[in-house]
CSV table of C-alpha atoms in Angstrom, one decimal:
chain,number,residue,atom,x,y,z
A,6,UNK,CA,-4.1,-71.3,-48.2
A,7,UNK,CA,-7.4,-72.5,-46.8
A,8,UNK,CA,-10.0,-73.7,-49.2
A,9,UNK,CA,-13.6,-72.4,-49.1
A,10,UNK,CA,-15.0,-75.2,-46.9
A,11,UNK,CA,-12.3,-74.8,-44.3
A,12,UNK,CA,-12.8,-71.0,-44.3
A,13,UNK,CA,-16.5,-71.5,-43.7
A,14,UNK,CA,-15.8,-73.9,-40.9
A,15,UNK,CA,-13.4,-71.5,-39.2
A,16,UNK,CA,-15.9,-68.7,-39.5
A,17,UNK,CA,-18.7,-70.7,-38.0
A,18,UNK,CA,-16.3,-71.9,-35.2
A,19,UNK,CA,-15.4,-68.3,-34.4
A,20,UNK,CA,-19.1,-67.3,-34.3
A,21,UNK,CA,-19.9,-70.3,-32.1
A,22,UNK,CA,-17.3,-69.1,-29.7
A,23,UNK,CA,-18.9,-65.7,-29.7
A,24,UNK,CA,-22.3,-67.3,-29.1
A,25,UNK,CA,-20.8,-69.3,-26.3
A,26,UNK,CA,-19.6,-66.0,-24.7
A,27,UNK,CA,-23.1,-64.6,-24.9
A,28,UNK,CA,-24.6,-67.7,-23.4
A,29,UNK,CA,-22.0,-67.6,-20.6
A,30,UNK,CA,-23.0,-64.1,-19.7
A,31,UNK,CA,-26.6,-65.0,-19.9
A,32,UNK,CA,-26.0,-68.0,-17.6
A,33,UNK,CA,-24.1,-65.8,-15.2
A,34,UNK,CA,-26.9,-63.2,-15.1
A,35,UNK,CA,-30.0,-65.3,-15.3
A,36,UNK,CA,-29.0,-68.1,-13.0
A,37,UNK,CA,-30.5,-66.2,-10.2
A,38,UNK,CA,-33.9,-66.7,-11.9
A,39,UNK,CA,-33.6,-70.4,-11.2
A,40,UNK,CA,-31.5,-70.7,-8.0
A,41,UNK,CA,-31.5,-67.3,-6.3
A,42,UNK,CA,-34.5,-67.9,-4.1
A,43,UNK,CA,-33.2,-71.4,-3.1
A,44,UNK,CA,-29.8,-70.0,-2.0
A,45,UNK,CA,-31.5,-67.1,-0.3
A,46,UNK,CA,-33.8,-69.3,1.7
A,47,UNK,CA,-30.9,-71.7,2.5
A,48,UNK,CA,-32.6,-74.6,0.8
A,49,UNK,CA,-29.5,-75.1,-1.3
A,50,UNK,CA,-25.9,-74.0,-0.9
A,51,UNK,CA,-24.3,-72.0,-3.7
A,52,UNK,CA,-22.2,-75.0,-4.8
A,53,UNK,CA,-25.3,-77.3,-4.9
A,54,UNK,CA,-27.3,-74.7,-6.8
A,55,UNK,CA,-24.6,-74.3,-9.4
A,56,UNK,CA,-24.4,-78.1,-10.0
A,57,UNK,CA,-28.2,-78.7,-10.1
A,58,UNK,CA,-28.8,-75.6,-12.3
A,59,UNK,CA,-26.0,-76.6,-14.6
A,60,UNK,CA,-27.6,-79.9,-15.4
A,61,UNK,CA,-31.1,-78.7,-15.8
A,62,UNK,CA,-30.3,-75.5,-17.7
A,63,UNK,CA,-28.5,-77.6,-20.2
A,64,UNK,CA,-31.3,-80.1,-20.5
A,65,UNK,CA,-34.0,-77.4,-20.9
A,66,UNK,CA,-31.9,-75.6,-23.6
A,67,UNK,CA,-31.4,-78.8,-25.6
A,68,UNK,CA,-34.8,-80.4,-25.2
A,69,UNK,CA,-37.2,-77.5,-25.2
A,70,UNK,CA,-35.4,-74.5,-26.6
A,71,UNK,CA,-36.5,-74.6,-30.2
A,72,UNK,CA,-39.6,-72.4,-30.3
A,73,UNK,CA,-38.1,-69.2,-28.7
A,74,UNK,CA,-35.0,-69.4,-30.8
A,75,UNK,CA,-37.1,-69.4,-34.0
A,76,UNK,CA,-39.1,-66.4,-32.8
A,77,UNK,CA,-36.0,-64.3,-32.1
A,78,UNK,CA,-34.1,-65.4,-35.2
A,79,UNK,CA,-36.7,-64.3,-37.8
A,80,UNK,CA,-39.7,-62.7,-36.0
A,81,UNK,CA,-38.3,-59.3,-35.0
A,82,UNK,CA,-37.3,-58.0,-38.4
A,83,UNK,CA,-39.3,-57.3,-41.5
A,84,UNK,CA,-38.7,-60.4,-43.7
A,85,UNK,CA,-39.4,-58.6,-47.0
A,86,UNK,CA,-36.6,-56.1,-46.3
A,87,UNK,CA,-33.8,-58.6,-45.6
A,88,UNK,CA,-34.9,-61.5,-47.8
A,89,UNK,CA,-32.9,-59.9,-50.7
A,90,UNK,CA,-30.1,-58.9,-48.4
A,91,UNK,CA,-29.2,-62.0,-46.4
A,92,UNK,CA,-25.5,-61.0,-46.0
A,93,UNK,CA,-26.5,-57.7,-44.3
A,94,UNK,CA,-28.7,-59.6,-42.0
A,95,UNK,CA,-25.7,-61.9,-41.2
A,96,UNK,CA,-23.5,-59.0,-40.2
A,97,UNK,CA,-26.3,-57.6,-38.1
A,98,UNK,CA,-26.6,-60.9,-36.2
A,99,UNK,CA,-22.9,-60.8,-35.4
A,100,UNK,CA,-23.4,-57.3,-34.1
A,101,UNK,CA,-26.3,-58.6,-31.9
A,102,UNK,CA,-24.1,-61.3,-30.4
A,103,UNK,CA,-21.4,-58.8,-29.5
A,104,UNK,CA,-23.7,-56.1,-28.1
A,105,UNK,CA,-25.7,-58.6,-26.0
A,106,UNK,CA,-22.6,-60.2,-24.6
A,107,UNK,CA,-21.1,-56.8,-23.6
A,108,UNK,CA,-24.2,-55.5,-21.9
A,109,UNK,CA,-24.9,-58.7,-20.0
A,110,UNK,CA,-21.3,-58.8,-18.7
A,111,UNK,CA,-21.6,-55.2,-17.5
A,112,UNK,CA,-24.9,-55.9,-15.7
A,113,UNK,CA,-23.6,-59.1,-14.2
A,114,UNK,CA,-20.5,-57.4,-12.8
A,115,UNK,CA,-22.9,-55.0,-10.9
A,116,UNK,CA,-25.2,-57.8,-9.7
A,117,UNK,CA,-28.2,-56.6,-11.7
A,118,UNK,CA,-30.6,-59.2,-13.1
A,119,UNK,CA,-31.4,-57.7,-16.4
A,120,UNK,CA,-33.4,-59.3,-19.2
A,121,UNK,CA,-31.5,-61.0,-21.9
A,122,UNK,CA,-34.7,-61.0,-24.0
A,123,UNK,CA,-34.6,-57.2,-23.9
A,124,UNK,CA,-31.0,-57.1,-24.9
A,125,UNK,CA,-31.5,-59.4,-27.9
A,126,UNK,CA,-34.6,-57.7,-29.2
A,127,UNK,CA,-33.1,-54.3,-28.7
A,128,UNK,CA,-29.9,-55.1,-30.5
A,129,UNK,CA,-31.8,-56.7,-33.4
A,130,UNK,CA,-34.1,-53.6,-33.7
A,131,UNK,CA,-31.0,-51.3,-33.5
A,132,UNK,CA,-29.0,-52.8,-36.3
A,133,UNK,CA,-32.1,-53.3,-38.5
A,134,UNK,CA,-33.0,-49.6,-38.2
A,135,UNK,CA,-29.5,-48.6,-39.2
A,136,UNK,CA,-29.3,-51.1,-42.0
A,137,UNK,CA,-32.6,-50.5,-43.8
A,138,UNK,CA,-34.6,-47.8,-42.0
A,139,UNK,CA,-37.4,-47.8,-39.5
A,140,UNK,CA,-39.6,-50.1,-41.7
A,141,UNK,CA,-37.0,-52.9,-41.4
A,142,UNK,CA,-38.2,-53.6,-37.8
A,143,UNK,CA,-41.4,-55.6,-37.3
A,144,UNK,CA,-42.8,-53.3,-34.7
A,145,UNK,CA,-46.0,-55.4,-34.4
A,146,UNK,CA,-43.9,-58.4,-33.1
A,147,UNK,CA,-41.9,-56.2,-30.8
A,148,UNK,CA,-45.1,-54.7,-29.5
A,149,UNK,CA,-46.4,-58.2,-28.8
A,150,UNK,CA,-43.2,-59.2,-27.1
A,151,UNK,CA,-43.2,-56.0,-25.1
A,152,UNK,CA,-46.7,-56.8,-23.8
A,153,UNK,CA,-45.4,-60.1,-22.5
A,154,UNK,CA,-42.6,-58.2,-20.6
A,155,UNK,CA,-45.2,-56.1,-18.9
A,156,UNK,CA,-47.6,-59.0,-18.2
A,157,UNK,CA,-44.9,-61.4,-17.0
A,158,UNK,CA,-44.0,-59.8,-13.5
A,159,UNK,CA,-47.7,-59.1,-12.9
A,160,UNK,CA,-48.9,-62.6,-13.8
A,161,UNK,CA,-46.0,-64.2,-11.9
A,162,UNK,CA,-46.6,-62.0,-8.9
A,163,UNK,CA,-50.3,-62.7,-8.7
A,164,UNK,CA,-49.7,-66.5,-9.0
A,165,UNK,CA,-47.0,-66.4,-6.3
A,166,UNK,CA,-49.3,-64.3,-4.0
A,167,UNK,CA,-52.1,-66.9,-4.5
A,168,UNK,CA,-49.8,-69.8,-3.9
A,169,UNK,CA,-48.3,-68.3,-0.8
A,170,UNK,CA,-51.6,-67.2,0.6
A,171,UNK,CA,-52.9,-70.8,0.3
A,172,UNK,CA,-49.8,-72.2,2.0
A,173,UNK,CA,-49.8,-69.5,4.8
A,174,UNK,CA,-53.6,-69.9,5.5
A,175,UNK,CA,-53.7,-73.7,5.2
A,176,UNK,CA,-50.4,-74.7,6.9
A,177,UNK,CA,-48.2,-72.0,8.4
A,178,UNK,CA,-50.8,-70.1,10.4
A,179,UNK,CA,-52.7,-73.2,11.7
A,180,UNK,CA,-52.4,-74.4,15.4
A,181,UNK,CA,-50.9,-77.7,14.3
A,182,UNK,CA,-48.9,-77.0,11.1
A,183,UNK,CA,-47.2,-80.4,11.0
A,184,UNK,CA,-50.6,-82.1,10.8
A,185,UNK,CA,-51.8,-79.7,8.1
A,186,UNK,CA,-48.5,-80.3,6.2
A,187,UNK,CA,-49.3,-84.0,6.2
A,188,UNK,CA,-52.8,-83.3,4.8
A,189,UNK,CA,-51.4,-80.9,2.1
A,190,UNK,CA,-48.4,-83.0,0.9
A,191,UNK,CA,-50.4,-84.7,-1.9
A,192,UNK,CA,-51.8,-81.4,-3.1
A,193,UNK,CA,-48.4,-79.7,-3.1
A,194,UNK,CA,-46.9,-82.7,-5.0
A,195,UNK,CA,-49.7,-82.6,-7.6
A,196,UNK,CA,-49.3,-78.9,-8.1
A,197,UNK,CA,-45.6,-79.2,-8.5
A,198,UNK,CA,-45.7,-82.1,-10.9
A,199,UNK,CA,-48.7,-80.7,-12.8
A,200,UNK,CA,-46.8,-77.6,-13.8
A,201,UNK,CA,-44.0,-79.6,-15.1
A,202,UNK,CA,-46.0,-82.4,-16.5
A,203,UNK,CA,-48.7,-80.6,-18.4
A,204,UNK,CA,-46.4,-78.1,-20.1
A,205,UNK,CA,-43.0,-79.8,-20.5
A,206,UNK,CA,-43.5,-83.6,-20.4
A,207,UNK,CA,-45.4,-83.9,-23.7
A,208,UNK,CA,-42.4,-82.5,-25.6
A,209,UNK,CA,-39.9,-84.7,-23.7
A,210,UNK,CA,-42.1,-87.7,-24.3
A,211,UNK,CA,-42.3,-86.8,-28.0
A,212,UNK,CA,-38.5,-86.6,-28.1
A,213,UNK,CA,-37.8,-89.7,-26.1
A,214,UNK,CA,-40.6,-92.0,-27.4
A,215,UNK,CA,-41.9,-90.7,-30.8
A,216,UNK,CA,-38.8,-89.4,-32.5
A,217,UNK,CA,-36.7,-92.4,-31.4
A,218,UNK,CA,-39.4,-94.8,-32.8
A,219,UNK,CA,-40.1,-96.5,-29.5
A,220,UNK,CA,-43.9,-96.1,-29.7
A,221,UNK,CA,-43.9,-97.3,-33.4
A,222,UNK,CA,-41.8,-100.3,-32.2
A,223,UNK,CA,-44.3,-101.2,-29.5
A,224,UNK,CA,-47.2,-100.8,-32.0
A,225,UNK,CA,-45.5,-103.1,-34.6
A,226,UNK,CA,-44.6,-105.8,-32.1
A,227,UNK,CA,-47.5,-105.7,-29.6
A,228,UNK,CA,-50.2,-103.8,-31.5
A,229,UNK,CA,-50.5,-101.2,-28.7
A,230,UNK,CA,-51.4,-97.7,-29.9
A,231,UNK,CA,-50.2,-95.6,-27.0
A,232,UNK,CA,-51.2,-91.9,-27.1
A,233,UNK,CA,-48.3,-89.6,-26.2
A,234,UNK,CA,-50.3,-87.5,-23.7
A,235,UNK,CA,-51.2,-90.7,-21.8
A,236,UNK,CA,-47.5,-91.4,-21.3
A,237,UNK,CA,-46.9,-87.9,-20.0
A,238,UNK,CA,-49.9,-88.1,-17.6
A,239,UNK,CA,-48.7,-91.6,-16.4
A,240,UNK,CA,-45.2,-90.2,-15.7
A,241,UNK,CA,-46.5,-87.2,-13.9
A,242,UNK,CA,-48.9,-89.2,-11.8
A,243,UNK,CA,-46.2,-91.7,-10.8
A,244,UNK,CA,-43.9,-88.8,-9.9
A,245,UNK,CA,-46.6,-87.1,-7.8
A,246,UNK,CA,-47.4,-90.4,-5.9
A,247,UNK,CA,-43.7,-91.1,-5.3
A,248,UNK,CA,-43.0,-87.5,-4.1
A,249,UNK,CA,-46.0,-87.7,-1.7
A,250,UNK,CA,-44.9,-91.1,-0.2
A,251,UNK,CA,-41.3,-89.9,0.2
A,252,UNK,CA,-42.5,-86.6,1.8
A,253,UNK,CA,-44.7,-88.4,4.2
A,254,UNK,CA,-41.8,-90.6,5.3
A,255,UNK,CA,-39.6,-87.6,5.7
A,256,UNK,CA,-42.2,-85.8,7.7
A,257,UNK,CA,-42.5,-88.7,10.1
A,258,UNK,CA,-38.8,-88.4,10.9
A,259,UNK,CA,-39.2,-84.6,11.3
A,260,UNK,CA,-42.1,-85.1,13.7
A,261,UNK,CA,-40.1,-87.6,15.8
A,262,UNK,CA,-37.2,-85.2,16.0
A,263,UNK,CA,-39.6,-82.4,17.0
A,264,UNK,CA,-41.0,-84.5,19.9
A,265,UNK,CA,-37.5,-85.4,21.1
A,266,UNK,CA,-36.4,-81.8,21.0
A,267,UNK,CA,-39.4,-80.6,23.0
A,268,UNK,CA,-38.8,-83.4,25.6
A,269,UNK,CA,-35.1,-82.3,25.9
A,270,UNK,CA,-36.2,-78.6,26.3
A,271,UNK,CA,-38.6,-79.6,29.1
A,272,UNK,CA,-35.9,-81.5,31.0
A,273,UNK,CA,-33.5,-78.6,30.6
A,274,UNK,CA,-36.1,-76.2,32.0
A,275,UNK,CA,-36.9,-78.5,35.0
A,276,UNK,CA,-33.2,-78.9,36.0
A,277,UNK,CA,-32.7,-75.1,36.4
A,278,UNK,CA,-32.8,-74.2,40.1
A,279,UNK,CA,-35.4,-71.5,41.1
A,280,UNK,CA,-32.9,-70.2,43.6
A,281,UNK,CA,-30.2,-69.6,41.0
A,282,UNK,CA,-31.6,-67.4,38.3
A,283,UNK,CA,-29.7,-67.4,35.1
A,284,UNK,CA,-28.2,-64.1,34.3
A,285,UNK,CA,-28.8,-62.7,30.9
A,286,UNK,CA,-26.2,-63.1,28.3
A,287,UNK,CA,-24.1,-60.0,27.6
A,288,UNK,CA,-24.0,-60.7,23.9
A,289,UNK,CA,-26.2,-59.0,21.4
A,290,UNK,CA,-29.6,-60.5,20.9
A,291,UNK,CA,-29.9,-63.0,18.0
A,292,UNK,CA,-32.6,-63.0,15.3
A,293,UNK,CA,-35.4,-65.4,16.3
A,294,UNK,CA,-35.4,-68.8,14.5
A,295,UNK,CA,-37.8,-69.1,11.5
A,296,UNK,CA,-41.3,-70.0,12.5
A,297,UNK,CA,-42.4,-73.6,12.0
A,298,UNK,CA,-38.8,-74.8,11.4
A,299,UNK,CA,-39.9,-78.4,10.8
A,300,UNK,CA,-42.4,-77.1,8.2
A,301,UNK,CA,-39.7,-75.1,6.5
A,302,UNK,CA,-37.4,-78.1,6.4
A,303,UNK,CA,-40.1,-80.0,4.6
A,304,UNK,CA,-40.9,-77.1,2.3
A,305,UNK,CA,-37.2,-76.8,1.5
A,306,UNK,CA,-37.5,-80.2,-0.3
A,307,UNK,CA,-40.3,-79.0,-2.4
A,308,UNK,CA,-38.4,-75.8,-3.1
A,309,UNK,CA,-35.4,-77.7,-4.4
A,310,UNK,CA,-37.7,-79.5,-6.9
A,311,UNK,CA,-39.4,-76.2,-7.9
A,312,UNK,CA,-35.9,-74.7,-8.4
A,313,UNK,CA,-35.1,-77.6,-10.7
A,314,UNK,CA,-38.2,-76.8,-12.8
A,315,UNK,CA,-37.4,-73.1,-13.0
A,316,UNK,CA,-33.8,-74.0,-14.1
A,317,UNK,CA,-35.3,-76.3,-16.8
A,318,UNK,CA,-37.8,-73.5,-17.8
A,319,UNK,CA,-35.1,-70.9,-17.9
A,320,UNK,CA,-32.9,-73.0,-20.1
A,321,UNK,CA,-35.8,-73.8,-22.5
A,322,UNK,CA,-36.8,-70.1,-22.9
A,323,UNK,CA,-33.6,-68.1,-22.6
A,324,UNK,CA,-31.3,-70.2,-24.6
A,325,UNK,CA,-32.9,-68.6,-27.6
A,326,UNK,CA,-31.5,-65.3,-26.6
A,327,UNK,CA,-28.0,-66.6,-27.0
A,328,UNK,CA,-28.2,-69.0,-30.0
A,329,UNK,CA,-30.9,-67.4,-32.2
A,330,UNK,CA,-28.4,-65.1,-33.9
A,331,UNK,CA,-26.0,-67.9,-34.4
A,332,UNK,CA,-28.8,-70.1,-35.8
A,333,UNK,CA,-29.7,-67.4,-38.4
A,334,UNK,CA,-26.0,-66.9,-39.3
A,335,UNK,CA,-25.5,-70.7,-39.8
A,336,UNK,CA,-28.5,-70.9,-42.0
A,337,UNK,CA,-27.4,-68.0,-44.2
A,338,UNK,CA,-23.9,-69.4,-44.5
A,339,UNK,CA,-25.3,-72.8,-45.5
A,340,UNK,CA,-28.0,-71.7,-47.9
A,341,UNK,CA,-27.1,-68.1,-48.9
A,342,UNK,CA,-30.7,-67.0,-48.3
A,343,UNK,CA,-32.7,-65.5,-45.5
A,344,UNK,CA,-34.1,-68.0,-43.0
A,345,UNK,CA,-37.5,-69.3,-44.1
A,346,UNK,CA,-40.7,-69.7,-42.1
A,347,UNK,CA,-40.0,-73.4,-41.5
A,348,UNK,CA,-36.5,-72.5,-40.2
A,349,UNK,CA,-35.3,-74.9,-37.5
A,350,UNK,CA,-32.4,-74.5,-35.1
A,351,UNK,CA,-29.8,-77.3,-35.3
A,352,UNK,CA,-29.2,-79.4,-32.2
A,353,UNK,CA,-25.5,-78.5,-32.1
A,354,UNK,CA,-26.4,-74.8,-31.8
A,355,UNK,CA,-28.7,-75.6,-28.8
A,356,UNK,CA,-25.9,-77.6,-27.3
A,357,UNK,CA,-23.5,-74.6,-27.6
A,358,UNK,CA,-26.1,-72.4,-25.9
A,359,UNK,CA,-26.6,-75.0,-23.1
A,360,UNK,CA,-22.8,-75.4,-22.5
A,361,UNK,CA,-22.3,-71.6,-22.5
A,362,UNK,CA,-25.1,-71.1,-19.9
A,363,UNK,CA,-23.5,-73.7,-17.6
A,364,UNK,CA,-20.0,-72.1,-17.9
A,365,UNK,CA,-21.2,-68.7,-17.1
A,366,UNK,CA,-23.3,-69.9,-14.2
A,367,UNK,CA,-20.3,-71.7,-12.7
A,368,UNK,CA,-17.9,-68.8,-13.1
A,369,UNK,CA,-19.8,-65.6,-12.6
A,370,UNK,CA,-23.3,-66.5,-11.2
A,371,UNK,CA,-23.0,-65.6,-7.5
A,372,UNK,CA,-23.3,-61.8,-7.9
A,373,UNK,CA,-26.9,-61.9,-9.2
A,374,UNK,CA,-27.9,-64.8,-7.0
A,375,UNK,CA,-27.2,-62.6,-4.0
A,376,UNK,CA,-29.4,-59.8,-5.4
A,377,UNK,CA,-32.5,-61.9,-6.1
A,378,UNK,CA,-32.1,-64.3,-3.3
A,379,UNK,CA,-31.3,-62.0,-0.4
A,380,UNK,CA,-31.6,-58.3,-1.3
A,381,UNK,CA,-35.3,-58.0,-2.2
A,382,UNK,CA,-36.8,-59.8,0.8
A,383,UNK,CA,-35.6,-62.4,3.3
A,384,UNK,CA,-37.1,-65.6,2.1
A,385,UNK,CA,-37.9,-68.9,3.8
A,386,UNK,CA,-38.3,-72.2,1.9
A,387,UNK,CA,-42.2,-71.8,1.9
A,388,UNK,CA,-42.0,-68.4,0.2
A,389,UNK,CA,-39.2,-69.5,-2.1
A,390,UNK,CA,-41.2,-72.6,-3.2
A,391,UNK,CA,-44.3,-70.4,-4.0
A,392,UNK,CA,-42.1,-67.9,-5.9
A,393,UNK,CA,-40.4,-70.6,-8.0
A,394,UNK,CA,-43.6,-72.5,-8.7
A,395,UNK,CA,-45.2,-69.2,-10.0
A,396,UNK,CA,-42.1,-68.5,-12.1
A,397,UNK,CA,-42.0,-71.9,-13.6
A,398,UNK,CA,-45.6,-71.8,-14.5
A,399,UNK,CA,-45.3,-68.4,-16.2
A,400,UNK,CA,-42.1,-69.1,-18.1
A,401,UNK,CA,-43.0,-72.6,-19.2
A,402,UNK,CA,-46.3,-71.4,-20.6
A,403,UNK,CA,-44.5,-68.7,-22.5
A,404,UNK,CA,-42.0,-71.3,-23.9
A,405,UNK,CA,-44.9,-73.5,-25.0
A,406,UNK,CA,-46.2,-70.7,-27.2
A,407,UNK,CA,-42.7,-69.4,-28.3
A,408,UNK,CA,-42.8,-66.1,-26.4
A,409,UNK,CA,-39.4,-64.8,-25.3
A,410,UNK,CA,-40.5,-63.6,-21.9
A,411,UNK,CA,-38.1,-62.4,-19.2
A,412,UNK,CA,-37.4,-65.0,-16.5
A,413,UNK,CA,-35.9,-62.1,-14.5
A,414,UNK,CA,-39.3,-60.3,-14.6
A,415,UNK,CA,-41.1,-63.5,-13.7
A,416,UNK,CA,-39.0,-64.3,-10.6
A,417,UNK,CA,-38.7,-60.8,-9.3
A,418,UNK,CA,-42.4,-60.3,-9.7
A,419,UNK,CA,-43.0,-63.6,-7.8
A,420,UNK,CA,-40.7,-62.6,-5.0
A,421,UNK,CA,-42.4,-59.3,-4.6
A,422,UNK,CA,-45.8,-61.1,-4.7
A,423,UNK,CA,-44.7,-63.4,-1.8
A,424,UNK,CA,-43.3,-60.4,0.1
A,425,UNK,CA,-46.5,-58.4,-0.2
A,426,UNK,CA,-48.5,-61.3,1.4
A,427,UNK,CA,-45.8,-62.1,3.9
A,428,UNK,CA,-44.9,-58.6,5.2
A,429,UNK,CA,-45.0,-55.8,2.6
A,430,UNK,CA,-43.0,-53.5,4.8
A,431,UNK,CA,-40.0,-55.8,4.6
A,432,UNK,CA,-39.7,-55.5,0.8
A,433,UNK,CA,-36.6,-53.6,-0.1
A,434,UNK,CA,-38.0,-51.1,-2.6
A,435,UNK,CA,-34.6,-49.5,-3.2
A,436,UNK,CA,-33.3,-52.8,-4.6
A,437,UNK,CA,-36.4,-53.1,-6.7
A,438,UNK,CA,-35.9,-49.6,-8.0
A,439,UNK,CA,-32.3,-50.5,-9.1
A,440,UNK,CA,-33.6,-53.6,-10.8
A,441,UNK,CA,-36.4,-51.8,-12.5
A,442,UNK,CA,-34.0,-49.1,-13.8
A,443,UNK,CA,-31.8,-51.8,-15.3
A,444,UNK,CA,-34.8,-53.3,-17.0
A,445,UNK,CA,-35.8,-50.0,-18.6
A,446,UNK,CA,-32.3,-49.0,-19.9
A,447,UNK,CA,-31.5,-52.5,-21.3
A,448,UNK,CA,-33.6,-52.1,-24.5
A,449,UNK,CA,-32.2,-48.7,-25.6
A,450,UNK,CA,-28.6,-49.5,-24.5
A,451,UNK,CA,-28.7,-52.8,-26.4
A,452,UNK,CA,-30.3,-51.1,-29.4
A,453,UNK,CA,-27.6,-48.4,-29.4
A,454,UNK,CA,-24.8,-51.0,-29.1
A,455,UNK,CA,-26.3,-53.1,-31.9
A,456,UNK,CA,-26.6,-50.1,-34.2
A,457,UNK,CA,-23.0,-48.9,-33.4
A,458,UNK,CA,-21.3,-52.2,-33.8
A,459,UNK,CA,-23.2,-52.9,-37.0
A,460,UNK,CA,-22.2,-49.5,-38.4
A,461,UNK,CA,-18.5,-50.1,-37.5
A,462,UNK,CA,-18.7,-53.6,-39.1
A,463,UNK,CA,-20.2,-52.2,-42.3
A,464,UNK,CA,-17.5,-49.5,-42.5
A,465,UNK,CA,-14.8,-52.1,-42.1
A,466,UNK,CA,-16.3,-54.4,-44.7
A,467,UNK,CA,-16.7,-51.5,-47.2
A,468,UNK,CA,-13.0,-50.6,-47.1
């Protein structure tokens, strides 16, 4: 027979596997939020996207995923209702894990980028209503979260439209786009590194230098009192300078290749005899090559970096959707009480979420990537870069304040924002209608699943 400690360990292990399943489905569905536009614009291959996203999704989940996990674990329910009934809350959180995993898997199989935030919040509200009535749900918190869901695509779309308008007017539509690109490289580098540096780097610096005692060690030995924000600014500045120098060097090679290509085209034209006209090819006409190909090659490099930031942002925000229920369950199993206000998510739980996201991304991620990257609008690296930069800005700000926003909403809104500036008639509204419908039904379906699974679990435990 197993003793009590072994039984608790096995129960937590089983629940960790369940959370891993939810995180895997989340990674499979939401990977398009970080890499869909990069694959759609051909800046990255599918295999490269999976490798890059896997590393950065995991890093974001572990280093920056604490705030949203806390919000979802305790902020959606009425604490007064469940504080005296922690075991009921535990069963409810198990129901949340199962219902979210099922719905995300169904949506992923159909290639629909649904919101995992919708699914978790809906499932928590569903089981709470069944468990203790309508007053068990903190409707004020749900209202606040719902407002962020409405604001996210709009804000991200506006940012993407502004970014792309600036790139289009200042670089793409100019007579000498290569010269303009050279002039704008420092500004693009600064914009890219600022988004990451201002919002994310302070927390990473705190983890790497403050919590490890490195700054205290330097102060004790050398007497230097180094502010944390100065370290973050220095790292971001060095990164921006390095990116600019590397981009200038790459652009020089691109310019040389462009000169050689034009010379070869001129020679080829001159060698054609005027007395022997070339007959037209009987094959079907091909699509014209993208405008400003050298510019798009350079923008593809920026897009890869912006995709990396979106992957990090997604891991930091959406890991809470997978591990918040597990964190609450582990707390109740350990203390026998409802999670308190100073409740913190253990590192091993964030690691479980990060690993699950990577597994799902690698196994099932390609379906939703195709929808976001190719079926809304045909993207080039310049548009993809602007969409991802807007998405990263929106999601990282939300993570900073602990709001569980939808990365799906942010990226789809950003892609549409770019499409409206680029050529609004090319936006595939039918695809957007399918995505929007999936967004609307996620909350009620997840709520119904959470309520049903909780009711079944309660019935089984009562027997």
